Short mmCIF file of C-alpha atoms and ligand atoms in Angstrom, two decimals:
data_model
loop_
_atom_site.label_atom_id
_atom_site.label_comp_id
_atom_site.label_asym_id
_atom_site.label_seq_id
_atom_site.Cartn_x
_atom_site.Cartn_y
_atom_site.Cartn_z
CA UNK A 123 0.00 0.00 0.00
CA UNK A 124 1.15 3.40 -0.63
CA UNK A 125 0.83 6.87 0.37
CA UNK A 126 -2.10 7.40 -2.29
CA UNK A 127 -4.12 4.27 -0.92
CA UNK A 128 -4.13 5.63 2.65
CA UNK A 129 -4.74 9.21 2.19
CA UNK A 130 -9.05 9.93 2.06
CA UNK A 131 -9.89 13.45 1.22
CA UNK A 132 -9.88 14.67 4.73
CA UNK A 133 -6.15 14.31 4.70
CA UNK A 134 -5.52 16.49 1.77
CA UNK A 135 -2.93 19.49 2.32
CA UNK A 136 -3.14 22.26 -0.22
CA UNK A 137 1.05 22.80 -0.15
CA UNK A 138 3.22 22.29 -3.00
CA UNK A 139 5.05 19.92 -0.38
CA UNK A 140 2.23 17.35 -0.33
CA UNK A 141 1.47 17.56 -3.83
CA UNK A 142 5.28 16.33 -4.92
CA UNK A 143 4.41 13.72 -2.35
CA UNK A 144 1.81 12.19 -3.80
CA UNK A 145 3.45 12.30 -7.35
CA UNK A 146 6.43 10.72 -5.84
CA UNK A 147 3.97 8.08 -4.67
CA UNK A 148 2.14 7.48 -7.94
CA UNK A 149 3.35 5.00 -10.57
CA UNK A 150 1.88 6.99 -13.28
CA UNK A 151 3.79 10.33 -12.88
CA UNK A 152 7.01 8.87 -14.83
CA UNK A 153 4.72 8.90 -18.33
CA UNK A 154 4.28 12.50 -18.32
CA UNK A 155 7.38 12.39 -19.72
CA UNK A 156 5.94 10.68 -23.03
CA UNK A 157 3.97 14.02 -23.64
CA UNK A 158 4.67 16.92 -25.52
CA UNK A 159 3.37 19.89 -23.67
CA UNK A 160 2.58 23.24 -24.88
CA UNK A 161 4.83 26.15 -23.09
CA UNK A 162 3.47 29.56 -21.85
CA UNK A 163 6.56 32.07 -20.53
CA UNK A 164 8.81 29.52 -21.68
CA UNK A 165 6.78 27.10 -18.69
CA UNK A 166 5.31 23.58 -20.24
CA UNK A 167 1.70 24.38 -19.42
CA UNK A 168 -0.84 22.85 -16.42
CA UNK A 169 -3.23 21.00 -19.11
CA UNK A 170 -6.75 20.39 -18.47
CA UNK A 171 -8.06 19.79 -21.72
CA UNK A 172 -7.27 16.22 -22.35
CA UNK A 173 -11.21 15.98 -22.53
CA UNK A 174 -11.24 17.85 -25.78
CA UNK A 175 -8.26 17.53 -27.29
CA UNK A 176 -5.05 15.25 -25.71
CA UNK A 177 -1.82 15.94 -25.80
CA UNK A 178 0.72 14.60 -28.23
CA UNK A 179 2.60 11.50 -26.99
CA UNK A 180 6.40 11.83 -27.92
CA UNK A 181 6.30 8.45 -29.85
CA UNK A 182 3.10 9.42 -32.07
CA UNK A 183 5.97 11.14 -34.55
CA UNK A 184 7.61 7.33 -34.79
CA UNK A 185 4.80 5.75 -35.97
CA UNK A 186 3.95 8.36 -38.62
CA UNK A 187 7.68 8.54 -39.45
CA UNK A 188 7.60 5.24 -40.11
CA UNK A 189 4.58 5.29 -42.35
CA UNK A 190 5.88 7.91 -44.05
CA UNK A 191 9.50 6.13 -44.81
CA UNK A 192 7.38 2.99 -46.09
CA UNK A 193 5.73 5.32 -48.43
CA UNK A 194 8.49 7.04 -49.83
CA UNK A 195 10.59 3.76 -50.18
CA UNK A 196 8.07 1.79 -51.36
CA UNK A 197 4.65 3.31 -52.40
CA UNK A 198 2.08 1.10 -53.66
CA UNK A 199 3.88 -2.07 -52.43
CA UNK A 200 3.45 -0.62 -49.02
CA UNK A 201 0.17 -2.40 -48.85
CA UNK A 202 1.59 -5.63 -48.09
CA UNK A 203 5.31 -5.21 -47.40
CA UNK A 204 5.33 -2.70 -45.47
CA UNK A 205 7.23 -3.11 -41.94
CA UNK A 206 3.15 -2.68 -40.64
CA UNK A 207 1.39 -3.79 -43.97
CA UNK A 208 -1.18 -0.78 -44.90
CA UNK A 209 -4.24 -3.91 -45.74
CA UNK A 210 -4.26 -4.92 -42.40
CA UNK A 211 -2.87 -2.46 -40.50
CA UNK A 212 -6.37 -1.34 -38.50
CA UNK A 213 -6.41 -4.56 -37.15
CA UNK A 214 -3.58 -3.42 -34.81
CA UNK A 215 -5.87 -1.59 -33.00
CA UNK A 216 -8.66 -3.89 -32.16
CA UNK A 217 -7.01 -6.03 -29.18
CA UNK A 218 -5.61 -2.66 -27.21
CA UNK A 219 -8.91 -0.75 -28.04
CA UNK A 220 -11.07 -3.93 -27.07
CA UNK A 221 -9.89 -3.87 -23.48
CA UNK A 222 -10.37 0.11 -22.92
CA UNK A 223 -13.98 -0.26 -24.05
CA UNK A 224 -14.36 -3.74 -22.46
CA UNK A 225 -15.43 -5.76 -25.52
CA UNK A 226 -14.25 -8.56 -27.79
CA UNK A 227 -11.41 -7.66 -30.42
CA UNK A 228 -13.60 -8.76 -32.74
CA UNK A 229 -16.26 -6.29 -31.79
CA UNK A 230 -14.16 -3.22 -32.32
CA UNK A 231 -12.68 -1.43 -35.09
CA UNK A 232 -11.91 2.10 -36.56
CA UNK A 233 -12.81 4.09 -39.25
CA UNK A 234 -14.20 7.72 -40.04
CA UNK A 235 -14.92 9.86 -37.53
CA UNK A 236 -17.29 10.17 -34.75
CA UNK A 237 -20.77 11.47 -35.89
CA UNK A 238 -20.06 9.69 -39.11
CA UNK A 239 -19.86 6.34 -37.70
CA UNK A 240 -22.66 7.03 -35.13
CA UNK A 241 -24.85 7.96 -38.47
CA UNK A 242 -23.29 4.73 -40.58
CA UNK A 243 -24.37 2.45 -37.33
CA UNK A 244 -27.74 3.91 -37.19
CA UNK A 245 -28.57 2.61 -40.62
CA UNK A 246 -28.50 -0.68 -38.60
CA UNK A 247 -29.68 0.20 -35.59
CA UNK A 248 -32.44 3.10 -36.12
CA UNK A 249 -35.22 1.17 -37.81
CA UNK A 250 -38.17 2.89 -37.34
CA UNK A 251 -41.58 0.51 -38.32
CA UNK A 252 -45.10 1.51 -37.58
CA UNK A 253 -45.13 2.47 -33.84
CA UNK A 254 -41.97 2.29 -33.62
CA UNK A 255 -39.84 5.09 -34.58
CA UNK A 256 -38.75 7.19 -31.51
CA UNK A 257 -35.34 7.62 -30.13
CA UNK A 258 -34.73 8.82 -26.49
CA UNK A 259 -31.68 10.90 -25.72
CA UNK A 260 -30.74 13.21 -23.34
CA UNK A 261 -31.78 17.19 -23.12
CA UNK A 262 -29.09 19.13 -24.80
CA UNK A 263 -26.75 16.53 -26.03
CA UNK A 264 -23.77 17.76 -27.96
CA UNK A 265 -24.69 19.59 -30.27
CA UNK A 266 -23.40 17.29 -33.41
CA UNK A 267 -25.50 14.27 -31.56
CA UNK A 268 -28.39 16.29 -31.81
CA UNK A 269 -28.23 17.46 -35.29
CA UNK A 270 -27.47 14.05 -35.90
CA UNK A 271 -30.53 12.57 -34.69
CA UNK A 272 -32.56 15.63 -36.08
CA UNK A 273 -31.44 14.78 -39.33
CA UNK A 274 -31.94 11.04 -39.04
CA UNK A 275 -35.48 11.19 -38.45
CA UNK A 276 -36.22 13.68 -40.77
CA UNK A 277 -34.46 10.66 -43.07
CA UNK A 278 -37.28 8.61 -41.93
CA UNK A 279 -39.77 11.10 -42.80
CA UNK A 280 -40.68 11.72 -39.23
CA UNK A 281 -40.89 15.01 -37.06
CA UNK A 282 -37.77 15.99 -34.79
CA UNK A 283 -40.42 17.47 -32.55
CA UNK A 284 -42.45 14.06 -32.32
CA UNK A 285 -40.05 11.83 -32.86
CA UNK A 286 -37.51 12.80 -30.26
CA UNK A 287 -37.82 12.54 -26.84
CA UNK A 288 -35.21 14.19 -24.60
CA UNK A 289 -34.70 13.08 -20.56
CA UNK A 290 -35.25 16.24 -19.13
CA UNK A 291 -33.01 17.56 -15.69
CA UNK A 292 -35.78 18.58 -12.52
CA UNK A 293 -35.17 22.33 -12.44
CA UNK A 294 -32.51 23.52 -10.50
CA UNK A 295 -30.51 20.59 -10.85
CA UNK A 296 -27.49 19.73 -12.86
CA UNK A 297 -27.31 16.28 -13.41
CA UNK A 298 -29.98 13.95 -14.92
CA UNK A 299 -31.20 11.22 -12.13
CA UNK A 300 -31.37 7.82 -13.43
CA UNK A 301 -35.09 6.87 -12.36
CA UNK A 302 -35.80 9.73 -14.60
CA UNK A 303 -33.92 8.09 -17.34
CA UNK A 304 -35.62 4.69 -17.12
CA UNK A 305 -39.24 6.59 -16.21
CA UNK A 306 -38.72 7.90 -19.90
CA UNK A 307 -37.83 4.82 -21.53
CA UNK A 308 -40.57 2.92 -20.02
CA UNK A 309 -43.25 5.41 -20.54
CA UNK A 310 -41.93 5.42 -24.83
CA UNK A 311 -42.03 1.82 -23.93
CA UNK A 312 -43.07 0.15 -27.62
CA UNK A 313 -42.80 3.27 -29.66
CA UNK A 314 -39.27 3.48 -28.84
CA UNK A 315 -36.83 2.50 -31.59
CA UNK A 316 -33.87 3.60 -30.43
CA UNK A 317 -32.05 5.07 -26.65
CA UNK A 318 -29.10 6.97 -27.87
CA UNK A 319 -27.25 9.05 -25.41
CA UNK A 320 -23.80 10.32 -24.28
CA UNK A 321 -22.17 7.66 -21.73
CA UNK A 322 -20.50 10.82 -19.92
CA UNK A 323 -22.16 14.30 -20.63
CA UNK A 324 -19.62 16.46 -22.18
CA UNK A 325 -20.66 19.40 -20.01
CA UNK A 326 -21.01 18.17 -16.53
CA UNK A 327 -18.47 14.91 -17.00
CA UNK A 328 -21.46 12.63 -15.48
CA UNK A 329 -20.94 9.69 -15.89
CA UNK A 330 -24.68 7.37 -16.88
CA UNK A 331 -25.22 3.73 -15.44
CA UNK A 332 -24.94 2.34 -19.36
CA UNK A 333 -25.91 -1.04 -18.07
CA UNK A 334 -29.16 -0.69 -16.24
CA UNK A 335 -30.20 1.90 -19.28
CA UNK A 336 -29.12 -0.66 -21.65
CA UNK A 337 -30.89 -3.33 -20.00
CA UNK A 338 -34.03 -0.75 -20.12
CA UNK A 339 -33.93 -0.06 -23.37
CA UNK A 340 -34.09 -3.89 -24.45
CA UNK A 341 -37.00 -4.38 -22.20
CA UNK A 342 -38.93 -2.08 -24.12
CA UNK A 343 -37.38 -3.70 -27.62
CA UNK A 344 -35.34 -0.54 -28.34
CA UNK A 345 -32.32 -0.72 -29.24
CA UNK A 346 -29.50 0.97 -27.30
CA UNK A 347 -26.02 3.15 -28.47
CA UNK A 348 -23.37 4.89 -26.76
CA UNK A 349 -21.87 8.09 -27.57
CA UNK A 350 -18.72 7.07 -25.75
CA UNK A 351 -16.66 10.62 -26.91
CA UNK A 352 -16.05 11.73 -23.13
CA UNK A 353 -16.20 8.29 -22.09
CA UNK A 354 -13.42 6.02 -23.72
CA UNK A 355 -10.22 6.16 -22.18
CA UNK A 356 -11.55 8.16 -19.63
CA UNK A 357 -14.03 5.63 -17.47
CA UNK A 358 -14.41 1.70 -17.11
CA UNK A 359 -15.99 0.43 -19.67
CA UNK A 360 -18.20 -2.87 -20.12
CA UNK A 361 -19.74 -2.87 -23.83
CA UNK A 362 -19.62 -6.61 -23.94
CA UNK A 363 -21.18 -7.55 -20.68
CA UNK A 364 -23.36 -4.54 -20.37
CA UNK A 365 -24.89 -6.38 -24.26
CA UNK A 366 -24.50 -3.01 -25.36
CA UNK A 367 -26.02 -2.77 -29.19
CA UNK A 368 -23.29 -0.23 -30.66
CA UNK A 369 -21.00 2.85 -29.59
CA UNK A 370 -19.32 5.06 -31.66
CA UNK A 371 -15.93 7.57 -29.65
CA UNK A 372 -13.42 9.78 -31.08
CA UNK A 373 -9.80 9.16 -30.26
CA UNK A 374 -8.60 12.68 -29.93
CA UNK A 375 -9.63 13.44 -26.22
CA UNK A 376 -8.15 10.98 -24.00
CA UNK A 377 -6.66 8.82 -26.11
CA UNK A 378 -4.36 11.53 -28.12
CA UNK A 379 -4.24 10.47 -31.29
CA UNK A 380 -4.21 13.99 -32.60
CA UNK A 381 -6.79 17.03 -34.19
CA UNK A 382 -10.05 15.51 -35.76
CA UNK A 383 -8.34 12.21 -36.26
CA UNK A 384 -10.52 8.77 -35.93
CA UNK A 385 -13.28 6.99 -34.44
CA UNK A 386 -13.21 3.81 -33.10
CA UNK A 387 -16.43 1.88 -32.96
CA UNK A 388 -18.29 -1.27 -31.29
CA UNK A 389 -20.93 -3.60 -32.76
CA UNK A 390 -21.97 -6.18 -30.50
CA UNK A 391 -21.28 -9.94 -31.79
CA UNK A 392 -24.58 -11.11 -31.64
CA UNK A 393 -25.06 -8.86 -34.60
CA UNK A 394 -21.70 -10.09 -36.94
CA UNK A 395 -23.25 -12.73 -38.58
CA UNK A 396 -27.03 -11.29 -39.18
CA UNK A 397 -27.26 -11.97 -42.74
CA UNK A 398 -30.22 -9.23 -43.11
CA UNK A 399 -29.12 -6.53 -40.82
CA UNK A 400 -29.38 -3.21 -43.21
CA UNK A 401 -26.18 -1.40 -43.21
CA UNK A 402 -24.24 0.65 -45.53
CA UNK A 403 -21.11 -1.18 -47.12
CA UNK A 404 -18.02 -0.90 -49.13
CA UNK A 405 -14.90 -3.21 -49.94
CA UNK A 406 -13.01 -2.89 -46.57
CA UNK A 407 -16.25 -4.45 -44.98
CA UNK A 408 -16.01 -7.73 -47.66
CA UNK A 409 -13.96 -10.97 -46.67
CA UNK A 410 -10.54 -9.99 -46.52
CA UNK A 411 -9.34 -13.51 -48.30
CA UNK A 412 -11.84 -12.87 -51.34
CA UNK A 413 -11.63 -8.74 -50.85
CA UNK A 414 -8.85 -8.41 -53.65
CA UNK A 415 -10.86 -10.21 -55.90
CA UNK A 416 -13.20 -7.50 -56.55
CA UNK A 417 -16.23 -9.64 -56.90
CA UNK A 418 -19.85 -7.98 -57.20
CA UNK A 419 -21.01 -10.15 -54.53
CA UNK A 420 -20.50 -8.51 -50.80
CA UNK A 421 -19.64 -11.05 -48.58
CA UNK A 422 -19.00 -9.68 -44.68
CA UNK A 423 -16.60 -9.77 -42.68
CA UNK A 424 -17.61 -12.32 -39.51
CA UNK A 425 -17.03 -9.28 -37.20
CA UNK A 426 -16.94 -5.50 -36.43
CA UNK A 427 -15.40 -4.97 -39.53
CA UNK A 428 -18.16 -5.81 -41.90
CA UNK A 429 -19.55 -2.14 -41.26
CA UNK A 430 -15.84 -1.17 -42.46
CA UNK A 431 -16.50 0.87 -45.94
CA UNK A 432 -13.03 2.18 -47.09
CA UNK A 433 -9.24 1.30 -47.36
CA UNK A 434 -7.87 2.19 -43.75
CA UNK A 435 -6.52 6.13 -43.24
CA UNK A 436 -2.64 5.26 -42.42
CA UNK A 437 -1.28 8.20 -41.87
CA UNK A 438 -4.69 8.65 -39.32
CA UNK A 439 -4.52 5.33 -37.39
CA UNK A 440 -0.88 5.60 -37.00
CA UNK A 441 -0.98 8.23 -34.03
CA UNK A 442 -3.99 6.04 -32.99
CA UNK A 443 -2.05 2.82 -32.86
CA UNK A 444 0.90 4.41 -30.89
CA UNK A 445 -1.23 6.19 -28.29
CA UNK A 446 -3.04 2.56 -27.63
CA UNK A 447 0.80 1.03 -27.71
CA UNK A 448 0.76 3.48 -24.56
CA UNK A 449 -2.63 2.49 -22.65
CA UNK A 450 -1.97 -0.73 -23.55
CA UNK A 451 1.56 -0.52 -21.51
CA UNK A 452 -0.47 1.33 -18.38
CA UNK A 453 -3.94 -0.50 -18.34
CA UNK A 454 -7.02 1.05 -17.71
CA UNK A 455 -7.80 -0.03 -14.04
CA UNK A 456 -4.26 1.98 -13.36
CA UNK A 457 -5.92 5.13 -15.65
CA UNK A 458 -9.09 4.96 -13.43
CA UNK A 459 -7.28 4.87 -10.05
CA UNK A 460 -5.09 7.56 -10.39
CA UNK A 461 -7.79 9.05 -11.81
CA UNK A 462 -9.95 9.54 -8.62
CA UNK A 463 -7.18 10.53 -6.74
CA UNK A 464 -6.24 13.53 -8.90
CA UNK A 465 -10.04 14.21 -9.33
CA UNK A 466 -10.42 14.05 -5.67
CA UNK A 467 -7.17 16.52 -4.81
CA UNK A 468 -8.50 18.67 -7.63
CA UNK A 469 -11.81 19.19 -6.05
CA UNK A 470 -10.12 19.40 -2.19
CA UNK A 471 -7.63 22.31 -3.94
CA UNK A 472 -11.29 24.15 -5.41
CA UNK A 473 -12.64 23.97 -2.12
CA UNK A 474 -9.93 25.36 -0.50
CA UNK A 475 -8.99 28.28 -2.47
CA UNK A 476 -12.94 29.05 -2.43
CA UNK A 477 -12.68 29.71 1.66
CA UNK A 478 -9.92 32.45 0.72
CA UNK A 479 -11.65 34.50 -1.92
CA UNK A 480 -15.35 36.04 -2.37
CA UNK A 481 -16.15 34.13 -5.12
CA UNK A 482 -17.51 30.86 -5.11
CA UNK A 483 -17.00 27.67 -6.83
CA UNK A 484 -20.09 25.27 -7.44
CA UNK A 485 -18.98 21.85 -8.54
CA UNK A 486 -21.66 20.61 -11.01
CA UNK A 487 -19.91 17.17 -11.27
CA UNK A 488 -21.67 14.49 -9.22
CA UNK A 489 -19.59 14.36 -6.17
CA UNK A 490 -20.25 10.05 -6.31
CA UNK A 491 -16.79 8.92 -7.71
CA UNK A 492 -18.88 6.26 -9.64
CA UNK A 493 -21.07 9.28 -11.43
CA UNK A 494 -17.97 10.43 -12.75
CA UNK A 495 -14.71 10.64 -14.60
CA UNK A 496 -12.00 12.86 -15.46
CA UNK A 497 -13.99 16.11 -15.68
CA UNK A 498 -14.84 18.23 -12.95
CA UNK A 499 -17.04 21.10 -14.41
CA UNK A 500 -17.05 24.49 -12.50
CA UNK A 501 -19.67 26.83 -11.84
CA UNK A 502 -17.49 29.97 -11.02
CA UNK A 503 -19.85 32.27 -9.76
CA UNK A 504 -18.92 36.17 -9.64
CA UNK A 505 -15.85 35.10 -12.41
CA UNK A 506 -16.30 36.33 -15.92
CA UNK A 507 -14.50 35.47 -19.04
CA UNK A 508 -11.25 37.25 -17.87
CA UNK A 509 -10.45 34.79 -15.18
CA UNK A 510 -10.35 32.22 -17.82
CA UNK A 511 -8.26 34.33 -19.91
CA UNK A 512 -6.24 34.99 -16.99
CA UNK A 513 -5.98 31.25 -16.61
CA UNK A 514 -4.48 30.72 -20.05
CA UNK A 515 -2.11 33.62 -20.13
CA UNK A 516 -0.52 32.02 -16.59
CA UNK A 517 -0.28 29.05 -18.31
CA UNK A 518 -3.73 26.81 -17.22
CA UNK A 519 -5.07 25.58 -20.38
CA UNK A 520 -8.93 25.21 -19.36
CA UNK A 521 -12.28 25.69 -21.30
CA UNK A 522 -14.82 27.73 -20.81
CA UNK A 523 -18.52 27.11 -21.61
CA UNK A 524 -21.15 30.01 -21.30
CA UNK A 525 -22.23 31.34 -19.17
CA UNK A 526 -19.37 30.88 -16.61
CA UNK A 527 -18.61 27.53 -16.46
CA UNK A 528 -14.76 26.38 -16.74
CA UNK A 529 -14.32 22.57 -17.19
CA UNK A 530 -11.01 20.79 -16.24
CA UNK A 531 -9.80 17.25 -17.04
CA UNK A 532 -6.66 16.08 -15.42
CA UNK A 533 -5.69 13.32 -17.51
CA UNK A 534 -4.22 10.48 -15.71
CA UNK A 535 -1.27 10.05 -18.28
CA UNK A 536 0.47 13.55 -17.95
CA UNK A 537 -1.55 15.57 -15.81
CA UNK A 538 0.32 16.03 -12.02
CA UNK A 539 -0.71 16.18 -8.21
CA UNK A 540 1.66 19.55 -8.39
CA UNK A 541 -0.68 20.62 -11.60
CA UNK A 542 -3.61 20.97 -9.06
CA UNK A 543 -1.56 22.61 -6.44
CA UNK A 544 0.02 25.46 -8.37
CA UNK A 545 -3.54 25.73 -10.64
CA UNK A 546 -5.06 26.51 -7.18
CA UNK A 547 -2.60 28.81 -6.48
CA UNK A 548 -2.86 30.98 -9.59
CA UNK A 549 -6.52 30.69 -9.66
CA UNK A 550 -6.80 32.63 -6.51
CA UNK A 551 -3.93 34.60 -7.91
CA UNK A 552 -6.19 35.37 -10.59
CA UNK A 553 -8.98 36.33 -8.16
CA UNK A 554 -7.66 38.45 -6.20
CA UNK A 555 -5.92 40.70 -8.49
CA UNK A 556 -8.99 41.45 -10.30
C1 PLP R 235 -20.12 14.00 -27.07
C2 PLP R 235 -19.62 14.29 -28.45
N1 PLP R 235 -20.28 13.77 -29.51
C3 PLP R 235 -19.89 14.02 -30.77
C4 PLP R 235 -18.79 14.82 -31.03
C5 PLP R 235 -18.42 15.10 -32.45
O1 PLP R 235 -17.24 14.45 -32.81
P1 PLP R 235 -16.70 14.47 -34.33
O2 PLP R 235 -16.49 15.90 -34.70
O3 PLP R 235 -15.40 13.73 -34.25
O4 PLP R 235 -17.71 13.81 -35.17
C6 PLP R 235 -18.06 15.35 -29.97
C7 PLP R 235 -16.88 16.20 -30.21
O5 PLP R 235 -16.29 16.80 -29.37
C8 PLP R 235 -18.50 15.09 -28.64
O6 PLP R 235 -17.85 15.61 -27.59
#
């Protein structure tokens, strides 16, 4: 047992002396050095937007370098001698990514992006017939999920207004309560096609009980999705055992693979080999023995990959492969308990600098360790807009949602116990010289 096993809350010290302590303590601190920070006044920044975009690991540049020497030395014939042979080389990624999102290798893959894939996988899993057309999601889901949906069941020929039904917050309160959630779905009960929703809201970082929804949402005969952007990498994650139907998550927040880069996606395996199941298709999806034969006849793939439509993105899933090479190395249940440690001294560092200035800081994160991940999400009430810019000219890279909310994710990979301290400190700096 060490020094971060022992210590509860209570025990926290806000000095710079106990912070190096507990990095001292934790096994994790050593990979910071695998990042590439940003510096502001020549400082490398405190970085607490890993839940947007991640940083850069240092050996993303080898696995594009490599890509790009197999390329130049080689072209076409690249495909199948390359040192990691182009045809196959997504596969790479299914056995690391299957064990952050806790499914089969065969039930994961990567392709596209994000709201692409969640729209390709929809095309098997929206399939709205006679009463049945309606999805439930939550009330303001990201904005991209909800034009998504919009747009899907206008598709259908079917009213946004009528045909979506959003789980609504109780007024004054910030996070959604689950026996709201499962009141909805019941109450849709047989007119429900499809429960759709955000496995950890992107605005408050709460985290939803995917199993018991999922399990909801079959007993009605929906089917049920994850939006797993905020949530892969970032939480424990079941997809397999919870019988999840599909999930769709970008790879750019916490698993720092780089700007806009691509999604990786789930399909249960009860679904591989369903001969009718409608979905849209192209050659990368087609039996990779027969593929180069380019016959007319589409004949799947027995897994994930049958909803594969194109020739993999190298020079994309190369950053993707080496940031996996990392979480691979660390393992997620090390991720997630350094993670409620930091989350925990982040939130004991808030409270204290809050007794020694006039503003005050609401934590709209449920306080419930289970409810949530990474994110702690910050009311700052009296602070404007300038104490975030304040933030980021001092060197706190944070983001700030209207109308004064800040949101900060201290990624377990690179983010320190001395990040929190000193962030405290300059955030009351910040404060008080107003
Ligand atoms: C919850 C959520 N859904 C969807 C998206 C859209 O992702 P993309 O632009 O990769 O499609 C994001 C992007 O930040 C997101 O946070």
């Amino acid at each position: 047992m060490n020094i971060l096993d022992e210590i509860i809350p209570m025990q926290f010290k806000n000095t710079e002396a106990f912070a190096k302590e507990l990095d001292a303590a934790d096994a994790l601190n050593r990979y910071r050095d695998e990042f590439l920070f940003p510096k502001v006044n020549d400082k490398q920044v405190i970085y607490f937007t890993g839940n947007s975009l991640g940083l850069q690991p240092k050996n993303t540049q080898i696995y594009v370098d490599e890509v790009m020497k197999d390329w130049a030395e080689m072209a076409v014939e690249g495909h199948f001698y390359a040192e990691k042979p182009w045809w196959d080389y997504h596969e790479r990624l299914a056995e690391p990514l299957s064990k952050i999102v806790g499914a089969k290798p065969s039930e994961v893959s990567v392709m596209s992006t994000l709201t692409v894939n969640l729209h390709l996988l929809m095309v098997s899993f929206y399939r709205p017939k006679g009463n049945r057309y309606k999805i439930i999601c939550e009330e303001k889901a990201f904005p991209s999920d909800q034009y998504m949906l919009q747009s899907q069941v206008r598709f259908h020929g079917y009213d946004p207004k009528d045909a979506i039904i959003e789980i609504k917050k109780r007024p004054g309160e910030h996070n959604f309560r689950k026996e709201d959630i499962l009141d909805t779905i019941a109450q849709v009960g047989e007119e429900c096609a499809l429960v759709l929703i955000g496995g950890v809201n992107y605005y408050t970082g709460q985290v939803f009980d995917m199993k018991t929804i999922t399990k909801a949402g079959h007993d009605v005969g929906a089917f049920v999705g994850w939006d797993l952007a905020h949530a892969a990498g970032n939480i424990k994650l079941e997809l397999h055992d919870w019988d999840v139907d599909f999930a769709a998550w970008c790879s750019y927040k916490y698993m720092n693979s780089g700007p806009g880069n691509v999604s990786g996606y789930f399909v249960h395996e009860r679904f591989h080999n369903q001969k009718d199941i409608p979905r849209f298709e192209g050659w990368w999806g087609t039996k990779k023995e027969t593929r180069f034969l380019m016959k007319p006849e589409f004949e799947p793939m027995a897994n994930a990959e049958a909803w594969q439509l194109s020739n993999a993105p190298i020079l994309s899933i190369a950053p993707y492969l080496a940031s996996l090479q990392l979480f691979d190395e660390v393992g997620m249940d090390a991720i997630v308990a350094k993670r409620k440690k930091i989350v925990a001294y982040l939130e004991f560092i808030l409270s204290e600098i809050d007794k020694e200035v006039d503003s005050t800081f609401e934590v709209i994160t449920p306080s419930n360790e289970d409810e949530r991940g990474t994110q702690l999400s910050v009311f700052l009430h009296g602070e404007g807009r300038e104490l975030f810019e304040y933030l980021m000219k001092n060197g706190v890279i944070t983001d700030w949602r209207e109308p004064n909310v800040i949101r900060l994710a201290p990624a377990s990979l690179y983010c320190s116990y001395e990040d929190m301290y000193h962030f405290g400190q300059i955030l009351k700096k910040g404060i008080l010289s107003k």
